[in-house]
Coordinates of C-alpha atoms in Angstrom, one line a residue:
X1 CA 122.0 27.4 77.4
X2 CA 121.6 28.0 81.2
X3 CA 119.4 31.0 80.4
X4 CA 116.7 28.6 78.9
X5 CA 117.3 25.5 81.0
X6 CA 114.0 25.6 82.7
X7 CA 112.0 25.6 79.5
X8 CA 114.4 23.3 77.5
X9 CA 113.7 20.6 80.1
X10 CA 110.1 20.6 79.1
X11 CA 109.3 17.8 76.6
X12 CA 107.2 20.3 74.6
X13 CA 110.3 22.4 74.0
X14 CA 113.6 20.6 74.2
X15 CA 116.7 21.6 72.3
X16 CA 114.8 21.4 69.0
X17 CA 112.1 23.7 70.2
X18 CA 114.6 26.2 71.5
X19 CA 116.3 26.2 68.2
X20 CA 112.9 27.0 66.5
X21 CA 112.4 29.9 68.9
X22 CA 115.9 31.2 68.2
X23 CA 115.2 31.1 64.4
X24 CA 111.8 32.8 64.8
X25 CA 111.1 36.3 63.5
X26 CA 108.2 38.1 65.4
X27 CA 106.6 41.5 64.8
X28 CA 104.8 43.0 67.8
X29 CA 102.5 45.9 67.0
X30 CA 102.2 48.0 70.2
X31 CA 104.4 48.3 73.2
X32 CA 101.8 49.3 75.7
X33 CA 99.8 47.4 78.3
X34 CA 99.5 44.2 76.2
X35 CA 102.9 44.7 74.6
X36 CA 104.7 44.9 77.9
X37 CA 104.2 41.2 79.0
X38 CA 104.3 40.0 75.4
X39 CA 107.6 41.5 74.6
X40 CA 109.2 40.6 77.9
X41 CA 108.1 36.9 77.8
X42 CA 109.0 36.5 74.1
X43 CA 112.5 38.0 74.5
X44 CA 113.1 36.1 77.8
X45 CA 112.1 32.9 76.0
X46 CA 114.8 33.4 73.4
X47 CA 113.0 34.6 70.3
X48 CA 115.7 35.3 67.7
X49 CA 114.3 38.5 66.1
X50 CA 111.7 40.9 67.4
X51 CA 110.5 44.1 65.8
X52 CA 108.6 46.5 68.1
X53 CA 106.3 48.9 66.3
X54 CA 104.7 51.8 68.3
X55 CA 104.6 55.5 67.3
X56 CA 103.5 56.7 70.8
X57 CA 105.4 58.4 73.6
X58 CA 105.3 57.5 77.2
X59 CA 102.8 59.4 79.4
X60 CA 102.2 59.2 83.1
X61 CA 98.8 57.6 82.6
X62 CA 100.5 54.6 81.0
X63 CA 102.6 53.6 84.0
X64 CA 100.0 51.7 86.0
X65 CA 99.9 49.0 83.3
X66 CA 102.7 49.5 80.8
X67 CA 105.4 48.1 83.1
X68 CA 108.2 48.3 80.6
X69 CA 108.5 52.0 81.4
X70 CA 109.5 54.2 84.3
X71 CA 108.7 57.8 85.5
X72 CA 112.0 59.1 84.3
X73 CA 111.3 58.2 80.6
X74 CA 108.0 60.1 80.3
X75 CA 107.9 61.7 76.9
X76 CA 110.3 59.2 75.3
X77 CA 109.3 57.0 72.4
X78 CA 107.8 53.8 73.6
X79 CA 109.4 51.5 71.0
X80 CA 112.9 52.9 71.7
X81 CA 112.6 52.6 75.5
X82 CA 111.1 49.1 75.1
X83 CA 114.1 48.0 73.0
X84 CA 116.5 49.4 75.5
X85 CA 114.8 47.5 78.4
X86 CA 114.5 44.3 76.4
X87 CA 118.1 44.3 75.3
X88 CA 119.1 44.5 79.0
X89 CA 116.8 41.5 79.7
X90 CA 118.2 39.3 76.9
X91 CA 121.1 40.6 74.8
X92 CA 121.0 37.4 72.7
X93 CA 117.8 38.6 71.0
X94 CA 117.9 40.9 67.9
X95 CA 115.4 43.6 69.0
X96 CA 114.6 46.5 66.8
X97 CA 112.3 49.5 67.2
X98 CA 110.0 51.2 64.6
X99 CA 108.5 54.4 65.8
X100 CA 106.2 54.9 62.8
X101 CA 102.5 54.1 62.9
X102 CA 101.4 51.0 61.2
X103 CA 99.1 51.9 58.3
X104 CA 97.8 50.3 55.1
X105 CA 100.7 51.7 53.2
X106 CA 103.5 50.1 55.2
X107 CA 101.8 47.0 56.7
X108 CA 103.2 44.7 54.0
X109 CA 106.7 45.9 54.4
X110 CA 106.6 45.8 58.3
X111 CA 105.5 42.2 58.5
X112 CA 107.3 40.9 55.5
X113 CA 109.6 38.0 56.5
X114 CA 107.9 37.5 59.9
X115 CA 106.8 34.1 61.1
X116 CA 104.0 35.6 63.1
X117 CA 102.4 39.0 63.8
X118 CA 101.3 40.0 67.3
X119 CA 98.6 42.6 67.7
X120 CA 99.0 44.6 71.0
X121 CA 97.9 47.9 69.5
X122 CA 94.6 48.6 71.4
X123 CA 93.2 49.9 68.1
X124 CA 90.4 48.1 66.2
X125 CA 91.6 49.8 62.9
X126 CA 95.0 48.3 63.3
X127 CA 93.5 44.9 64.2
X128 CA 91.4 44.7 61.1
X129 CA 94.2 46.1 58.9
X130 CA 96.6 43.4 60.2
X131 CA 94.0 40.7 59.9
X132 CA 93.2 41.6 56.3
X133 CA 96.9 41.6 55.3
X134 CA 97.7 38.4 57.3
X135 CA 94.8 36.5 55.8
X136 CA 95.9 37.4 52.3
X137 CA 99.5 36.6 53.1
X138 CA 98.8 33.4 54.9
X139 CA 100.6 34.7 58.0
X140 CA 99.6 33.8 61.6
X141 CA 98.2 36.6 63.8
X142 CA 97.7 36.6 67.5
X143 CA 95.5 39.4 68.6
X144 CA 94.1 40.5 71.9
X145 CA 92.1 43.1 73.7
X146 CA 91.6 44.1 77.3
X147 CA 89.1 46.6 78.8
X148 CA 87.9 47.1 82.3
X149 CA 88.2 43.6 84.0
X150 CA 87.8 41.5 80.8
X151 CA 89.6 40.6 77.7
X152 CA 90.3 38.0 75.0
X153 CA 93.1 36.6 73.0
X154 CA 92.8 34.6 69.7
X155 CA 94.8 33.0 66.9
X156 CA 93.7 34.2 63.5
X157 CA 94.6 33.9 59.8
X158 CA 97.3 31.5 58.4
X159 CA 95.1 28.4 58.1
X160 CA 92.4 29.8 60.4
X161 CA 89.6 32.2 59.9
X162 CA 90.3 36.0 60.0
X163 CA 89.3 38.5 62.6
X164 CA 86.4 39.6 60.4
X165 CA 85.0 36.0 60.4
X166 CA 84.6 36.2 64.2
X167 CA 83.9 39.9 64.5
X168 CA 82.3 41.0 61.2
X169 CA 80.8 44.1 62.8
X170 CA 81.8 46.6 65.4
X171 CA 79.6 47.2 68.5
X172 CA 77.5 50.4 68.5
X173 CA 80.2 52.0 70.6
X174 CA 83.7 50.6 70.7
X175 CA 85.5 51.6 73.9
X176 CA 89.2 52.0 74.5
X177 CA 91.4 52.0 77.6
X178 CA 91.1 55.8 77.5
X179 CA 87.3 55.7 77.6
X180 CA 86.5 52.6 79.6
X181 CA 89.5 52.2 81.8
X182 CA 91.4 49.0 82.7
X183 CA 93.3 47.5 85.6
X184 CA 96.9 46.7 85.1
X185 CA 96.8 43.0 86.1
X186 CA 94.0 42.5 83.5
X187 CA 96.2 43.5 80.6
X188 CA 99.1 41.6 82.2
X189 CA 97.0 38.4 82.3
X190 CA 95.7 38.8 78.7
X191 CA 99.2 39.7 77.5
X192 CA 100.8 36.7 79.2
X193 CA 98.2 34.5 77.4
X194 CA 99.0 36.2 74.2
X195 CA 102.7 35.5 74.6
X196 CA 101.9 31.8 75.4
X197 CA 99.9 31.5 72.2
X198 CA 102.8 32.9 70.2
X199 CA 105.3 30.5 71.7
X200 CA 102.8 27.6 71.3
X201 CA 102.4 28.4 67.7
X202 CA 106.1 28.7 67.0
X203 CA 106.8 25.4 68.9
X204 CA 103.9 23.6 67.0
X205 CA 102.1 22.6 70.2
X206 CA 98.7 20.9 70.0
X207 CA 95.9 21.7 70.0
X208 CA 96.8 24.4 67.5
X209 CA 96.3 28.0 68.8
X210 CA 95.1 29.1 65.3
X211 CA 91.3 29.1 65.5
X212 CA 91.3 29.2 69.3
X213 CA 89.8 32.0 71.4
X214 CA 90.4 32.4 75.1
X215 CA 88.2 34.8 77.1
X216 CA 89.1 36.3 80.5
X217 CA 86.7 37.7 83.0
X218 CA 88.5 38.9 86.1
X219 CA 85.4 40.4 87.6
X220 CA 84.1 36.8 88.1
X221 CA 87.6 35.1 87.9
X222 CA 86.4 33.0 85.0
X223 CA 88.3 31.8 82.0
X224 CA 86.6 30.5 78.9
X225 CA 87.2 29.8 75.3
X226 CA 86.0 28.2 72.1
X227 CA 87.3 27.2 68.7
X228 CA 86.2 29.0 65.6
X229 CA 87.9 26.9 62.9
X230 CA 84.7 26.7 60.9
X231 CA 83.8 30.4 61.0
X232 CA 82.9 31.7 57.6
X233 CA 84.6 34.7 56.1
X234 CA 82.1 37.5 55.5
X235 CA 80.8 37.9 51.9
X236 CA 80.5 41.0 49.9
X237 CA 82.4 44.3 50.0
X238 CA 84.3 44.9 53.2
X239 CA 85.2 48.3 54.7
X240 CA 89.0 48.3 54.2
X241 CA 91.4 50.9 55.5
X242 CA 93.6 53.0 53.2
X243 CA 96.0 55.8 53.7
X244 CA 95.0 59.4 53.1
X245 CA 97.5 59.7 50.2
X246 CA 95.6 56.9 48.5
X247 CA 92.6 59.1 48.1
X248 CA 92.1 60.2 44.5
X249 CA 90.3 63.3 43.1
X250 CA 87.6 61.0 41.7
X251 CA 86.7 59.7 45.2
X252 CA 83.8 60.9 47.2
X253 CA 85.7 62.0 50.3
X254 CA 83.9 62.7 53.6
X255 CA 85.6 64.3 56.6
X256 CA 83.8 63.2 59.8
X257 CA 86.0 65.2 62.1
X258 CA 84.8 68.7 63.0
X259 CA 86.9 71.9 62.4
X260 CA 88.1 72.0 66.0
X261 CA 89.4 68.4 65.8
X262 CA 90.8 68.7 62.3
X263 CA 91.2 72.2 60.9
X264 CA 92.5 70.8 57.7
X265 CA 90.6 68.4 55.5
X266 CA 92.2 65.0 55.1
X267 CA 91.7 65.3 51.3
X268 CA 91.2 68.3 49.1
X269 CA 87.6 69.0 48.4
X270 CA 86.3 66.6 51.1
X271 CA 82.8 67.1 52.3
X272 CA 82.7 67.8 56.1
X273 CA 79.8 66.3 58.0
X274 CA 79.0 64.3 61.1
X275 CA 78.1 60.7 61.5
X276 CA 74.5 61.6 62.5
X277 CA 73.9 62.9 59.0
X278 CA 74.5 59.4 57.6
X279 CA 71.8 57.7 59.7
X280 CA 68.6 58.9 57.9
X281 CA 69.7 60.7 54.7
X282 CA 73.5 60.3 54.0
X283 CA 75.1 62.2 51.1
X284 CA 75.3 59.7 48.2
X285 CA 78.3 59.4 45.9
X286 CA 77.8 59.4 42.2
X287 CA 77.8 56.1 40.2
X288 CA 81.3 54.9 39.7
X289 CA 82.7 56.7 42.7
X290 CA 84.3 55.3 45.8
X291 CA 83.3 56.6 49.1
X292 CA 86.2 57.4 51.4
X293 CA 85.2 58.2 55.0
X294 CA 87.7 59.6 57.5
X295 CA 87.9 60.1 61.3
X296 CA 90.5 59.7 63.9
X297 CA 90.4 56.0 64.9
X298 CA 88.1 54.7 62.1
X299 CA 85.2 54.1 64.5
X300 CA 83.0 56.9 63.2
X301 CA 84.0 56.1 59.7
X302 CA 82.8 52.5 60.2
X303 CA 79.5 53.7 61.6
X304 CA 79.0 56.1 58.7
X305 CA 79.9 53.4 56.2
X306 CA 77.4 51.0 57.8
X307 CA 74.7 53.6 57.5
X308 CA 75.7 54.5 53.9
X309 CA 75.5 50.8 52.9
X310 CA 71.8 50.9 53.6
X311 CA 71.4 53.4 50.7
X312 CA 74.3 52.8 48.4
X313 CA 76.1 49.6 47.3
X314 CA 79.3 51.1 45.8
X315 CA 82.9 50.6 47.2
X316 CA 83.7 52.2 50.6
X317 CA 87.1 52.8 52.1
X318 CA 88.0 54.1 55.6
X319 CA 90.8 56.4 56.7
X320 CA 92.0 56.4 60.4
X321 CA 94.1 59.5 61.0
X322 CA 95.5 58.5 64.3
X323 CA 94.1 57.1 67.6
X324 CA 93.8 59.5 70.4
X325 CA 91.7 60.1 73.5
X326 CA 88.0 59.5 72.9
X327 CA 86.2 57.0 70.8
X328 CA 87.2 57.8 67.3

């Protein structure tokens, strides 16, 4: 137990707490800027089983903040390299890689049996998808975001409100690290807080991290936070994410990507049009149809769905075909 001596001596941990960490099963979605500190601290602390989920490959622009990776591994799968590095850090942990993207079709299987899910994906579509599933399954979710010099981390679902209860709507323009930029120590700070929340939840520390939000502003060197235990879940139909293969011929499918971005439609017979067309006079589905709106990240689909809701009250589903440079 020499490896964990400095944390076992804490009254909040002790031998019993270390045994709980050893028995814990954690799923971490994303091995990038947030995932780097989260994964290293969790494995170093002695988490028994960690599944790393990330479909991306290492690029040179990652290296200033994704400190699990090195120049020589550019082009390699992030999840695979992360597992190699983490196994060298603590061979006592059972660390596995999944290099497939998390989507509505596999989210249940991916998190099944986990004690907690950790959202480090830098994708609002993944965050909402995870939150929807974790809320329905009663599973704890620690999610975080970092952009520029600011960020937040919060404990959602299980016995706490979901992400939608705190963030029911997206901002007019949802930025990403690719569009807004970020400093490495910012994601390192937020990721370290995220790892602390995971450990605190698994150890049962009080006050509970579920229902707690921590905000970080490293432009002003300010930390804040608030509890949202009483936040109400949004009422009415929600914009849920589905996979492209869940689209049926009866659906009213809309392709929001242009031909240059997506030469092939995401669904046979889909109508191709831009988000701007939805603002004043959107195409309206027939009664009984489900509207399915598709873009790259889900952001444009969310905007179009919000505009469509002003004219039509039927069911709406969103398809995110893969995050990439840009805003959706």
